[in-house]
Short mmCIF file of C-alpha atoms and ligand atoms in Angstrom, two decimals:
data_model
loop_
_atom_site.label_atom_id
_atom_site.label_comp_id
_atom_site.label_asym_id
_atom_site.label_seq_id
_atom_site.Cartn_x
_atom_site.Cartn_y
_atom_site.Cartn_z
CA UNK R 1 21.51 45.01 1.49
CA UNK R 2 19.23 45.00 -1.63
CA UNK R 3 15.69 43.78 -1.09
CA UNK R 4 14.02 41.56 -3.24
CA UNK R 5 11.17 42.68 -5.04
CA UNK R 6 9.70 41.02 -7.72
CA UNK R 7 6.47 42.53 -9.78
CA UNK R 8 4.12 40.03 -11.34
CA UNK R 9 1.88 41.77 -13.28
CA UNK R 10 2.51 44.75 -16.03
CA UNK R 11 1.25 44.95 -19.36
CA UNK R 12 3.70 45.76 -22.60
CA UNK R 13 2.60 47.42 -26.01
CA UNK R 14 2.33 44.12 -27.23
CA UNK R 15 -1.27 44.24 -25.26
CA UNK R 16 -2.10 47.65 -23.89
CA UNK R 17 0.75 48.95 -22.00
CA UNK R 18 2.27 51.75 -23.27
CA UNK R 19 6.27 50.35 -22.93
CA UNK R 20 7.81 48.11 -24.97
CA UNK R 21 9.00 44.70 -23.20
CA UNK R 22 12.32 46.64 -22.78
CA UNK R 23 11.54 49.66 -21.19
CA UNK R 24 9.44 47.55 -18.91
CA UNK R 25 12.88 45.83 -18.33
CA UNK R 26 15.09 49.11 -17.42
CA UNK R 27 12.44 50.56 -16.01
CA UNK R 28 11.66 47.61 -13.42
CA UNK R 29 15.76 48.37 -12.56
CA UNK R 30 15.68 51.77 -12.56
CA UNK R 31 12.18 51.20 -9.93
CA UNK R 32 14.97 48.90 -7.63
CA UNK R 33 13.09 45.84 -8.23
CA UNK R 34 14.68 42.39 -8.51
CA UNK R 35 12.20 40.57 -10.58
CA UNK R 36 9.78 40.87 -12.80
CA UNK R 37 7.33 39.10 -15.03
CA UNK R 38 5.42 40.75 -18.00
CA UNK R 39 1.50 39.23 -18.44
CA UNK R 40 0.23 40.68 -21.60
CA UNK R 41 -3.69 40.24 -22.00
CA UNK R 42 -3.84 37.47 -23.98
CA UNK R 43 -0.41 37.23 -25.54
CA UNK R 44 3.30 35.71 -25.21
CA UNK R 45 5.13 37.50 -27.60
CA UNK R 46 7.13 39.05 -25.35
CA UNK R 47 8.80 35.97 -24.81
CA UNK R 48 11.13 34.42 -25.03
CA UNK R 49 13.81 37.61 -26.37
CA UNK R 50 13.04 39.33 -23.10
CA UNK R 51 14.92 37.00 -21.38
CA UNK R 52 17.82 37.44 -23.31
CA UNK R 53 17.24 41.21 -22.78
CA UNK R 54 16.87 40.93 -19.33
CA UNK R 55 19.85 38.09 -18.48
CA UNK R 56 22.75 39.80 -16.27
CA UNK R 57 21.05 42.93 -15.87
CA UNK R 58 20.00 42.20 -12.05
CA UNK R 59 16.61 41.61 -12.74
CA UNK R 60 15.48 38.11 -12.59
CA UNK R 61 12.27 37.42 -15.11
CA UNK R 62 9.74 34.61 -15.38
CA UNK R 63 7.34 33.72 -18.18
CA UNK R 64 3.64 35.29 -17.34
CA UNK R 65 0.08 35.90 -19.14
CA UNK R 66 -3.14 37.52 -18.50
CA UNK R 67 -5.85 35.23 -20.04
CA UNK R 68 -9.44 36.76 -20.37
CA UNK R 69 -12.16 34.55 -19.76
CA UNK R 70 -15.66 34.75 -18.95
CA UNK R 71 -17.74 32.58 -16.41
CA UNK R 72 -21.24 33.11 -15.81
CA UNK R 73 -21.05 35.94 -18.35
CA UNK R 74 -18.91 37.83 -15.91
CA UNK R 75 -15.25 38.82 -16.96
CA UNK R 76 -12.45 37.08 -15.34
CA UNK R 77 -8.96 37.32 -15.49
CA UNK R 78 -6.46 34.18 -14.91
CA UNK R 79 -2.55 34.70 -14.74
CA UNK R 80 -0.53 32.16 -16.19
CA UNK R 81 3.15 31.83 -15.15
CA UNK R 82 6.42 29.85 -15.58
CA UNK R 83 5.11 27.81 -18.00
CA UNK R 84 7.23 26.50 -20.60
CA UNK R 85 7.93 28.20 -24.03
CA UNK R 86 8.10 24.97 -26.06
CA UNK R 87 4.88 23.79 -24.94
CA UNK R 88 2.01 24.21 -28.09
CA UNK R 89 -1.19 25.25 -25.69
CA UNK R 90 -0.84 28.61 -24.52
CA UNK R 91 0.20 29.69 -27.65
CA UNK R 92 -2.64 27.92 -30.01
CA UNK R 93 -5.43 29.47 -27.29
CA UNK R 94 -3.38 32.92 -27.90
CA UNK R 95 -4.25 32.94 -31.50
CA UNK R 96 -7.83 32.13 -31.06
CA UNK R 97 -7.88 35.16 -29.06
CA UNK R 98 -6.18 37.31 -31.48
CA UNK R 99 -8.75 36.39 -34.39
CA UNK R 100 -11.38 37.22 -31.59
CA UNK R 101 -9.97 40.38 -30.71
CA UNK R 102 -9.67 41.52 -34.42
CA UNK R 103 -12.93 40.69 -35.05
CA UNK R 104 -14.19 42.45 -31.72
CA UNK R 105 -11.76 45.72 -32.67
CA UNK R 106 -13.46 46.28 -36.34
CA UNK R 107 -16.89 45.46 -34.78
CA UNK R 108 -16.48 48.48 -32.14
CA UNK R 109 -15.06 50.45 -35.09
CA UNK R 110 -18.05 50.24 -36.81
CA UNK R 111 -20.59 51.24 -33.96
CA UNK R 112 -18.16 54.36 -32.94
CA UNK R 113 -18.51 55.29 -36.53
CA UNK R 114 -22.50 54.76 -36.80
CA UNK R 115 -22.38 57.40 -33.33
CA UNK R 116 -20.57 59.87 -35.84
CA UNK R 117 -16.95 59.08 -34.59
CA UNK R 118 -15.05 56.86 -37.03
CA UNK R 119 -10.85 56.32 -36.40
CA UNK R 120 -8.53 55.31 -38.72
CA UNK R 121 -7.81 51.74 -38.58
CA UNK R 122 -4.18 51.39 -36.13
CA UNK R 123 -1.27 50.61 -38.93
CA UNK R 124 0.91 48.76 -36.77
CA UNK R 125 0.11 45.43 -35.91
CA UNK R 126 -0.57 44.44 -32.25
CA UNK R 127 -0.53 41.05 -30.83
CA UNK R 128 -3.42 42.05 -28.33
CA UNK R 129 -5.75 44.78 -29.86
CA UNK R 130 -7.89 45.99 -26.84
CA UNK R 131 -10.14 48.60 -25.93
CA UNK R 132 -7.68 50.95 -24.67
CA UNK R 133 -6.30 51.14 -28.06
CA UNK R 134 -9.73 52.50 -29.41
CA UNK R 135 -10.21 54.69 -26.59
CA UNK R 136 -6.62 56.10 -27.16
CA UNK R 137 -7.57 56.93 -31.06
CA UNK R 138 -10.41 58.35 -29.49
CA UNK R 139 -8.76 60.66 -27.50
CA UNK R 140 -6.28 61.41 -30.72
CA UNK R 141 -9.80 62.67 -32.54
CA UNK R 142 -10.75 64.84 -29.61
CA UNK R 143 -14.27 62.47 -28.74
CA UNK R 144 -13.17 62.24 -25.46
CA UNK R 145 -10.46 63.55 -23.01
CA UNK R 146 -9.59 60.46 -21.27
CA UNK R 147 -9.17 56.29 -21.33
CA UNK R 148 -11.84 56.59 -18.32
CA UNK R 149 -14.19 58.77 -20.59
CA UNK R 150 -14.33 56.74 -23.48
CA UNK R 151 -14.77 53.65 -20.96
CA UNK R 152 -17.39 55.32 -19.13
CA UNK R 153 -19.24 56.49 -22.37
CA UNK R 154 -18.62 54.04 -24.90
CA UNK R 155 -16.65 51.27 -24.47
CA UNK R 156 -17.31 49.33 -21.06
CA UNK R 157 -20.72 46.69 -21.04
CA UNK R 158 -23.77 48.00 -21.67
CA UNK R 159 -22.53 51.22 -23.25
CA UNK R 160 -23.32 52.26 -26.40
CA UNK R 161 -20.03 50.97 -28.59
CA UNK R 162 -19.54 47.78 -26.09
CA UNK R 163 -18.92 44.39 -28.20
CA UNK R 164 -18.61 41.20 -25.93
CA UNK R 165 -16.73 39.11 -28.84
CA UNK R 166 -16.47 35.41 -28.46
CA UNK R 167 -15.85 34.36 -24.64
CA UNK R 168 -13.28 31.79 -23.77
CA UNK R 169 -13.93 29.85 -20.18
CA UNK R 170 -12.17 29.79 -17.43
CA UNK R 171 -11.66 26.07 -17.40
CA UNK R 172 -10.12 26.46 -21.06
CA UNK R 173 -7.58 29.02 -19.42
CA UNK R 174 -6.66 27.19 -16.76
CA UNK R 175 -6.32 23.96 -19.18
CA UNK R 176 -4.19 25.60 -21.73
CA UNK R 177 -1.63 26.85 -18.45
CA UNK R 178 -1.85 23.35 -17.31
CA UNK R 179 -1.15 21.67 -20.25
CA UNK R 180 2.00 24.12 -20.88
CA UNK R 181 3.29 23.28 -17.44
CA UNK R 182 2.33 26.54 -16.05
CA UNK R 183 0.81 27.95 -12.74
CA UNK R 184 -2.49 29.49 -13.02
CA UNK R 185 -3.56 32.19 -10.67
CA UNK R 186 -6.58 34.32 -9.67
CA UNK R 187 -5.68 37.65 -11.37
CA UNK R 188 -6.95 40.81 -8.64
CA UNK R 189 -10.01 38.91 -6.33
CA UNK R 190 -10.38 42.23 -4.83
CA UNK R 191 -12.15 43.46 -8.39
CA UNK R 192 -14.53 40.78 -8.44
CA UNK R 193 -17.95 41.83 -6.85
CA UNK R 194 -20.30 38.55 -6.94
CA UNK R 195 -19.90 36.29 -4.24
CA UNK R 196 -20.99 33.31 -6.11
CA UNK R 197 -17.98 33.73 -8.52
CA UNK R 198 -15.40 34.00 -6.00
CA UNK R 199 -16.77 30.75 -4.53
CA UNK R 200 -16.66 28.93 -8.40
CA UNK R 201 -13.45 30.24 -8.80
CA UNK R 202 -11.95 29.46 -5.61
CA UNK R 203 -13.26 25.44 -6.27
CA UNK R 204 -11.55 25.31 -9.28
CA UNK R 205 -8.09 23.70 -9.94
CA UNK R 206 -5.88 27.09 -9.35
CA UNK R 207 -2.52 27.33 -8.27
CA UNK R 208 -2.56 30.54 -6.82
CA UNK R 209 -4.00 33.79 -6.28
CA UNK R 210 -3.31 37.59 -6.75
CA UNK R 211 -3.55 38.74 -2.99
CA UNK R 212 -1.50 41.86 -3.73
CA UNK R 213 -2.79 44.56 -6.04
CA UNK R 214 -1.84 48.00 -7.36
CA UNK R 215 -3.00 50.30 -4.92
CA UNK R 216 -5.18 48.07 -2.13
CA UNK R 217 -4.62 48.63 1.19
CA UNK R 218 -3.01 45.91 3.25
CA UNK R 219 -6.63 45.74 5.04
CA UNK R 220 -8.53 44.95 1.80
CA UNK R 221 -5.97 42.13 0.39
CA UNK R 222 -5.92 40.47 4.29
CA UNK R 223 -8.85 38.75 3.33
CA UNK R 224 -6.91 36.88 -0.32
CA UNK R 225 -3.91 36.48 1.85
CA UNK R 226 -5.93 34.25 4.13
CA UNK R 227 -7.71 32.57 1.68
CA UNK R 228 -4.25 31.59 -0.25
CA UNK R 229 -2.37 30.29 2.61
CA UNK R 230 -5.76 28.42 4.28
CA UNK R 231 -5.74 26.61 0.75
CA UNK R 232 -1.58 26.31 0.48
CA UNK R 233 -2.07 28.35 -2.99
CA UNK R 234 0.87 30.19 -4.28
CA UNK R 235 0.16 34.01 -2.98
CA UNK R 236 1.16 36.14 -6.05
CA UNK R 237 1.18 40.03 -6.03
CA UNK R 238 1.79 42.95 -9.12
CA UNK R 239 1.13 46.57 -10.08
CA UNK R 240 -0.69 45.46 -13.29
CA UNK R 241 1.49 48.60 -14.83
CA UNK R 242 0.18 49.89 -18.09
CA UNK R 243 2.38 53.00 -18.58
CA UNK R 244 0.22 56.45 -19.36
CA UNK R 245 -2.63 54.31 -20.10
CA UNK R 246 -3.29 54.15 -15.93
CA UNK R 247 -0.62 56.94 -14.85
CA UNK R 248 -1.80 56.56 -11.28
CA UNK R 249 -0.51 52.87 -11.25
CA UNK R 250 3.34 52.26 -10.83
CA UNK R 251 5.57 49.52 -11.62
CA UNK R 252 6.58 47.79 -8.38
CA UNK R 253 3.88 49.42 -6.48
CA UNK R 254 2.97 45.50 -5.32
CA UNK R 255 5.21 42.51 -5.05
CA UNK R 256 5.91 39.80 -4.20
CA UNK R 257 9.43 38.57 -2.26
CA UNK R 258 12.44 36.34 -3.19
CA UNK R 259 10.46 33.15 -1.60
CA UNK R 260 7.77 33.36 -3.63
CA UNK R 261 9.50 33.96 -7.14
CA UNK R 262 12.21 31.47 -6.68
CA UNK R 263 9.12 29.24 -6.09
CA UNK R 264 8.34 30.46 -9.56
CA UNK R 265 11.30 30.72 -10.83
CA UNK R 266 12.27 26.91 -9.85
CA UNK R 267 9.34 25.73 -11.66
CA UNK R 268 10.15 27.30 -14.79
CA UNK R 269 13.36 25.82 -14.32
CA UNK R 270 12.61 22.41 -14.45
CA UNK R 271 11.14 22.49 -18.01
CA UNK R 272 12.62 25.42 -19.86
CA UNK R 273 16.32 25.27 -18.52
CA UNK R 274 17.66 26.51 -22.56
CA UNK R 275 15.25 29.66 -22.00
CA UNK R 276 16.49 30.75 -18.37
CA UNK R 277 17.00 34.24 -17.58
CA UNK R 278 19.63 34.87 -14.96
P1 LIG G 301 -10.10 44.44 -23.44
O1 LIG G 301 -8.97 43.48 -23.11
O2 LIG G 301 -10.02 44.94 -24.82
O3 LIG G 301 -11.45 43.88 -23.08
O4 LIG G 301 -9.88 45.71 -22.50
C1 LIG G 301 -9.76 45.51 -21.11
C2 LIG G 301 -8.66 46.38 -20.58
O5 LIG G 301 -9.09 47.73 -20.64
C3 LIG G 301 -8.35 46.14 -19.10
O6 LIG G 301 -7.38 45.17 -18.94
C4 LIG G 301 -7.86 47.49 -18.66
O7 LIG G 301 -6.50 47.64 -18.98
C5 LIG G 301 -8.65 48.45 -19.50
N1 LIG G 301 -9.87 48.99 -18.84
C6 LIG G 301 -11.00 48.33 -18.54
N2 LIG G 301 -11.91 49.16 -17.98
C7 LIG G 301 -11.34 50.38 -17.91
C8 LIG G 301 -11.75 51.66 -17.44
N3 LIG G 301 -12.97 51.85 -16.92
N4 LIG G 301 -10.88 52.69 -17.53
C9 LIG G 301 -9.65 52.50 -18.06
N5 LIG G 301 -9.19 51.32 -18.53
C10 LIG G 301 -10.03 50.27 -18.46
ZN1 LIG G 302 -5.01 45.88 -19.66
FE1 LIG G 303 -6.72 42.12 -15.34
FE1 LIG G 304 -3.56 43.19 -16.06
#
Protein backbone atom coordinates (compact mmCIF):
# COMPACT_ATOMS: atom_id res chain seq x y z
CA UNK A 1 0.00 0.00 0.00
CA UNK A 2 1.37 3.50 -0.90
CA UNK A 3 1.35 6.05 1.89
CA UNK A 4 0.29 9.38 1.51
CA UNK A 5 2.64 12.02 1.89
CA UNK A 6 2.11 15.32 0.94
CA UNK A 7 5.01 18.23 1.32
CA UNK A 8 3.80 21.76 1.85
CA UNK A 9 6.54 23.84 1.68
CA UNK A 10 9.58 23.98 -1.07
CA UNK A 11 10.83 26.83 -2.81
CA UNK A 12 11.34 26.86 -6.92
CA UNK A 13 13.89 29.10 -8.95
CA UNK A 14 11.17 31.30 -9.43
CA UNK A 15 12.15 32.50 -5.62
CA UNK A 16 15.32 30.90 -4.33
CA UNK A 17 15.18 27.28 -4.84
CA UNK A 18 17.47 25.96 -7.02
CA UNK A 19 14.75 23.55 -9.22
CA UNK A 20 12.54 24.62 -11.57
CA UNK A 21 8.66 24.01 -10.70
CA UNK A 22 9.22 20.73 -12.68
CA UNK A 23 11.97 19.13 -11.22
CA UNK A 24 10.32 19.95 -7.97
CA UNK A 25 7.45 17.90 -9.59
CA UNK A 26 9.54 14.57 -10.59
CA UNK A 27 11.52 14.95 -7.94
CA UNK A 28 8.58 15.00 -5.22
CA UNK A 29 7.71 11.37 -7.27
CA UNK A 30 10.87 10.13 -7.50
CA UNK A 31 11.06 11.11 -3.20
CA UNK A 32 7.55 8.65 -3.05
CA UNK A 33 5.48 11.48 -2.04
CA UNK A 34 1.83 11.88 -2.99
CA UNK A 35 1.39 15.56 -2.81
CA UNK A 36 2.91 18.48 -2.97
CA UNK A 37 2.54 22.22 -2.94
CA UNK A 38 5.27 24.74 -4.11
CA UNK A 39 5.31 28.28 -1.79
CA UNK A 40 7.67 30.56 -3.50
CA UNK A 41 8.68 33.65 -1.25
CA UNK A 42 6.56 36.04 -2.43
CA UNK A 43 5.45 34.75 -5.80
CA UNK A 44 2.73 32.59 -7.81
CA UNK A 45 4.20 32.14 -10.95
CA UNK A 46 4.51 28.78 -10.65
CA UNK A 47 1.00 28.48 -11.06
CA UNK A 48 -1.18 27.62 -12.60
CA UNK A 49 1.08 25.40 -15.61
CA UNK A 50 2.31 23.24 -12.78
CA UNK A 51 -0.80 21.77 -12.48
CA UNK A 52 -1.02 20.81 -15.85
CA UNK A 53 2.54 19.44 -15.39
CA UNK A 54 1.76 17.66 -12.51
CA UNK A 55 -2.03 16.18 -13.54
CA UNK A 56 -1.87 12.17 -13.87
CA UNK A 57 1.52 11.88 -12.74
CA UNK A 58 0.49 10.52 -9.09
CA UNK A 59 1.24 13.48 -7.38
CA UNK A 60 -1.62 15.50 -6.25
CA UNK A 61 -0.68 19.54 -6.04
CA UNK A 62 -2.35 22.50 -4.38
CA UNK A 63 -1.82 26.22 -4.90
CA UNK A 64 0.73 27.63 -2.00
CA UNK A 65 2.86 30.95 -1.13
CA UNK A 66 5.33 32.14 1.29
CA UNK A 67 4.44 35.83 2.06
CA UNK A 68 7.14 37.90 3.99
CA UNK A 69 5.93 40.24 6.39
CA UNK A 70 7.17 42.04 9.24
CA UNK A 71 5.40 42.72 12.69
CA UNK A 72 6.98 44.54 15.36
CA UNK A 73 10.00 44.91 13.06
CA UNK A 74 10.54 41.20 13.39
CA UNK A 75 10.40 38.97 10.14
CA UNK A 76 7.52 36.72 9.73
CA UNK A 77 6.58 34.33 7.34
CA UNK A 78 2.72 33.46 6.43
CA UNK A 79 1.82 30.48 4.00
CA UNK A 80 -0.93 30.97 1.82
CA UNK A 81 -2.70 27.93 0.27
CA UNK A 82 -5.55 26.72 -2.00
CA UNK A 83 -6.53 29.90 -2.82
CA UNK A 84 -7.97 30.57 -6.05
CA UNK A 85 -6.00 31.56 -9.25
CA UNK A 86 -8.65 33.94 -10.64
CA UNK A 87 -8.84 35.90 -7.61
CA UNK A 88 -6.88 39.66 -8.20
CA UNK A 89 -5.27 39.96 -4.40
CA UNK A 90 -2.52 37.71 -4.02
CA UNK A 91 -1.30 38.53 -7.16
CA UNK A 92 -1.50 42.62 -6.98
CA UNK A 93 0.36 42.24 -3.25
CA UNK A 94 2.95 39.91 -5.32
CA UNK A 95 3.95 42.73 -7.50
CA UNK A 96 4.35 45.21 -4.79
CA UNK A 97 6.78 42.85 -3.49
CA UNK A 98 8.62 42.36 -6.61
CA UNK A 99 9.21 46.28 -7.09
CA UNK A 100 10.35 46.02 -3.34
CA UNK A 101 12.61 43.30 -3.84
CA UNK A 102 14.25 44.97 -6.95
CA UNK A 103 14.72 47.90 -5.26
CA UNK A 104 16.15 46.03 -2.07
CA UNK A 105 18.51 43.71 -4.63
CA UNK A 106 20.30 46.94 -6.37
CA UNK A 107 20.43 48.63 -2.92
CA UNK A 108 22.56 45.55 -1.43
CA UNK A 109 24.44 45.66 -4.75
CA UNK A 110 25.60 48.85 -4.11
CA UNK A 111 26.85 48.44 -0.40
CA UNK A 112 28.71 44.95 -1.44
CA UNK A 113 30.36 47.06 -4.03
CA UNK A 114 31.28 50.16 -1.63
CA UNK A 115 33.02 46.91 0.72
CA UNK A 116 35.14 46.30 -2.56
CA UNK A 117 32.94 43.34 -3.88
CA UNK A 118 30.71 44.41 -6.77
CA UNK A 119 28.65 41.35 -8.95
CA UNK A 120 27.37 41.59 -12.12
CA UNK A 121 23.81 42.37 -12.18
CA UNK A 122 21.78 38.50 -12.62
CA UNK A 123 20.58 38.55 -16.56
CA UNK A 124 17.73 36.42 -16.16
CA UNK A 125 14.78 37.70 -14.71
CA UNK A 126 13.41 36.28 -11.41
CA UNK A 127 10.01 36.67 -10.06
CA UNK A 128 11.45 36.71 -6.38
CA UNK A 129 15.05 38.21 -6.28
CA UNK A 130 16.33 37.34 -2.71
CA UNK A 131 19.33 37.31 -0.79
CA UNK A 132 20.41 33.95 -1.61
CA UNK A 133 20.75 35.04 -5.09
CA UNK A 134 23.44 37.70 -4.03
CA UNK A 135 25.08 35.44 -1.76
CA UNK A 136 25.25 32.80 -4.62
CA UNK A 137 27.08 35.55 -7.05
CA UNK A 138 29.07 35.98 -4.15
CA UNK A 139 30.25 32.73 -3.89
CA UNK A 140 30.70 32.74 -8.00
CA UNK A 141 33.40 35.81 -7.22
CA UNK A 142 35.18 33.81 -4.56
CA UNK A 143 34.04 36.58 -1.44
CA UNK A 144 32.84 33.88 0.37
CA UNK A 145 32.65 30.00 0.38
CA UNK A 146 29.18 29.51 1.40
CA UNK A 147 25.21 30.85 1.44
CA UNK A 148 25.83 30.69 5.42
CA UNK A 149 29.07 32.88 5.02
CA UNK A 150 27.80 35.55 3.09
CA UNK A 151 24.63 35.47 5.55
CA UNK A 152 26.72 35.48 8.48
CA UNK A 153 29.04 38.31 7.11
CA UNK A 154 27.05 40.39 5.00
CA UNK A 155 23.74 39.84 4.29
CA UNK A 156 21.54 38.91 7.47
CA UNK A 157 20.28 42.25 9.90
CA UNK A 158 22.65 44.22 11.27
CA UNK A 159 25.48 43.12 9.00
CA UNK A 160 27.30 45.22 7.03
CA UNK A 161 25.41 44.82 3.36
CA UNK A 162 21.83 44.15 5.21
CA UNK A 163 18.89 46.34 3.49
CA UNK A 164 15.43 45.94 5.28
CA UNK A 165 13.41 47.25 2.03
CA UNK A 166 9.84 48.25 2.48
CA UNK A 167 7.94 45.85 5.07
CA UNK A 168 4.53 44.54 4.29
CA UNK A 169 2.29 43.50 7.61
CA UNK A 170 1.12 40.62 8.57
CA UNK A 171 -2.49 41.66 8.58
CA UNK A 172 -1.97 42.74 4.77
CA UNK A 173 -0.79 39.00 4.16
CA UNK A 174 -3.29 37.42 5.75
CA UNK A 175 -5.93 39.92 3.96
CA UNK A 176 -4.67 39.42 0.51
CA UNK A 177 -5.01 35.16 1.25
CA UNK A 178 -8.38 35.94 2.56
CA UNK A 179 -9.60 37.92 0.02
CA UNK A 180 -8.31 35.23 -2.70
CA UNK A 181 -10.18 32.52 -0.84
CA UNK A 182 -7.11 31.07 0.56
CA UNK A 183 -5.92 29.52 3.94
CA UNK A 184 -3.31 31.37 5.72
CA UNK A 185 -0.90 29.60 7.97
CA UNK A 186 1.91 30.23 10.50
CA UNK A 187 4.99 29.40 8.34
CA UNK A 188 7.81 27.36 10.97
CA UNK A 189 6.67 28.76 14.85
CA UNK A 190 9.57 26.80 15.96
CA UNK A 191 11.98 29.76 14.28
CA UNK A 192 10.34 32.44 16.00
CA UNK A 193 12.19 33.38 19.32
CA UNK A 194 9.99 36.31 21.04
CA UNK A 195 7.26 35.22 23.03
CA UNK A 196 5.25 38.26 22.56
CA UNK A 197 5.05 37.54 18.75
CA UNK A 198 3.94 34.11 18.99
CA UNK A 199 1.15 35.37 21.26
CA UNK A 200 0.16 38.40 18.40
CA UNK A 201 0.35 35.95 15.92
CA UNK A 202 -1.49 33.24 17.44
CA UNK A 203 -4.62 36.08 18.13
CA UNK A 204 -4.75 36.84 14.75
CA UNK A 205 -7.30 35.49 12.15
CA UNK A 206 -5.05 32.32 10.89
CA UNK A 207 -6.18 29.26 9.53
CA UNK A 208 -3.49 27.15 10.40
CA UNK A 209 -0.11 26.57 11.46
CA UNK A 210 3.24 24.93 10.34
CA UNK A 211 3.67 22.32 13.26
CA UNK A 212 5.98 20.19 11.10
CA UNK A 213 9.35 21.47 9.95
CA UNK A 214 12.43 20.32 8.05
CA UNK A 215 14.48 18.73 10.46
CA UNK A 216 12.66 19.33 14.17
CA UNK A 217 12.36 16.67 16.29
CA UNK A 218 8.91 15.34 17.05
CA UNK A 219 9.66 16.76 20.75
CA UNK A 220 10.20 20.38 19.58
CA UNK A 221 6.98 20.58 17.09
CA UNK A 222 4.71 18.76 20.17
CA UNK A 223 4.31 22.02 21.47
CA UNK A 224 2.61 23.67 17.60
CA UNK A 225 0.80 20.43 17.36
CA UNK A 226 -0.98 21.25 20.58
CA UNK A 227 -1.46 24.63 20.00
CA UNK A 228 -3.18 23.83 16.39
CA UNK A 229 -5.56 21.27 17.46
CA UNK A 230 -6.43 23.26 21.07
CA UNK A 231 -7.44 26.13 18.53
CA UNK A 232 -9.09 23.57 15.67
CA UNK A 233 -6.39 25.28 13.17
CA UNK A 234 -5.47 23.37 10.14
CA UNK A 235 -1.95 21.59 11.27
CA UNK A 236 0.25 22.00 8.11
CA UNK A 237 3.81 20.48 7.79
CA UNK A 238 6.87 20.86 4.80
CA UNK A 239 10.61 20.53 4.19
CA UNK A 240 10.81 24.19 3.01
CA UNK A 241 13.25 22.46 0.17
CA UNK A 242 15.50 24.88 -1.58
CA UNK A 243 17.70 22.49 -3.63
CA UNK A 244 21.76 23.14 -3.12
CA UNK A 245 20.91 26.37 -1.67
CA UNK A 246 20.20 24.30 1.94
CA UNK A 247 21.65 20.73 0.81
CA UNK A 248 21.03 19.47 4.32
CA UNK A 249 17.19 19.97 3.82
CA UNK A 250 15.23 17.31 1.72
CA UNK A 251 12.09 17.32 -0.09
CA UNK A 252 9.54 15.28 1.87
CA UNK A 253 11.61 15.33 4.91
CA UNK A 254 8.09 16.72 6.71
CA UNK A 255 4.52 16.16 5.73
CA UNK A 256 1.63 16.19 6.16
CA UNK A 257 -1.07 13.05 5.47
CA UNK A 258 -3.98 12.42 3.01
CA UNK A 259 -6.54 14.01 5.76
CA UNK A 260 -5.04 17.03 5.93
CA UNK A 261 -4.42 17.80 2.10
CA UNK A 262 -7.73 16.60 0.91
CA UNK A 263 -8.83 19.21 3.54
CA UNK A 264 -6.79 21.43 1.29
CA UNK A 265 -7.33 20.10 -1.59
CA UNK A 266 -11.35 20.28 -1.15
CA UNK A 267 -11.08 23.86 -0.54
CA UNK A 268 -9.33 24.65 -3.58
CA UNK A 269 -11.88 22.73 -5.16
CA UNK A 270 -14.74 24.62 -4.50
CA UNK A 271 -13.49 27.81 -6.27
CA UNK A 272 -10.95 26.82 -8.87
CA UNK A 273 -12.61 23.51 -10.22
CA UNK A 274 -11.17 24.64 -14.26
CA UNK A 275 -7.55 24.74 -12.54
CA UNK A 276 -7.66 21.22 -10.68
CA UNK A 277 -4.77 19.04 -10.69
CA UNK A 278 -5.59 15.38 -10.45
P1 LIG B 1 15.02 37.32 1.43
O1 LIG B 1 13.68 36.71 1.04
O2 LIG B 1 15.71 37.94 0.29
O3 LIG B 1 14.90 38.24 2.62
O4 LIG B 1 15.94 36.11 1.90
C1 LIG B 1 15.45 35.24 2.89
C2 LIG B 1 15.77 33.82 2.51
O5 LIG B 1 17.17 33.64 2.63
C3 LIG B 1 15.16 32.78 3.46
O6 LIG B 1 13.91 32.39 3.04
C4 LIG B 1 16.16 31.66 3.37
O7 LIG B 1 15.89 30.87 2.24
C5 LIG B 1 17.48 32.36 3.16
N1 LIG B 1 18.26 32.57 4.40
C6 LIG B 1 17.99 33.41 5.41
N2 LIG B 1 18.96 33.37 6.35
C7 LIG B 1 19.87 32.47 5.93
C8 LIG B 1 21.10 31.97 6.45
N3 LIG B 1 21.60 32.40 7.61
N4 LIG B 1 21.77 31.03 5.73
C9 LIG B 1 21.26 30.59 4.55
N5 LIG B 1 20.11 31.03 4.00
C10 LIG B 1 19.42 31.95 4.68
ZN1 LIG C 1 13.89 30.95 0.90
FE1 LIG D 1 10.20 30.87 5.61
FE1 LIG E 1 10.24 28.74 2.94
Amino acid sequence: MIMFRADLHCHSTFSDGTLSSHELVDLAIANGLTGLSITDHDTTDAYPEVLSYAAGKGVAMIPGIEFSAMHKGTSVHVLGYAFSLSEQAIPSLCKRHQERREKRYHKILEKLAAQGMPIDEIEEPIASIGRPHIATAMIQKGYVQSVEEAFKKYLSEGRPCFIPGEAFSVEESLDAIHASKGLAVIAHPHLIQKTSLVKDLLSMPFDGLEGYYALFFPKQEERWVKIANHKNWLLTGGSDFHGSIKPKIPLGCSWVGEETFNILQRHFKQHDLRNTAT
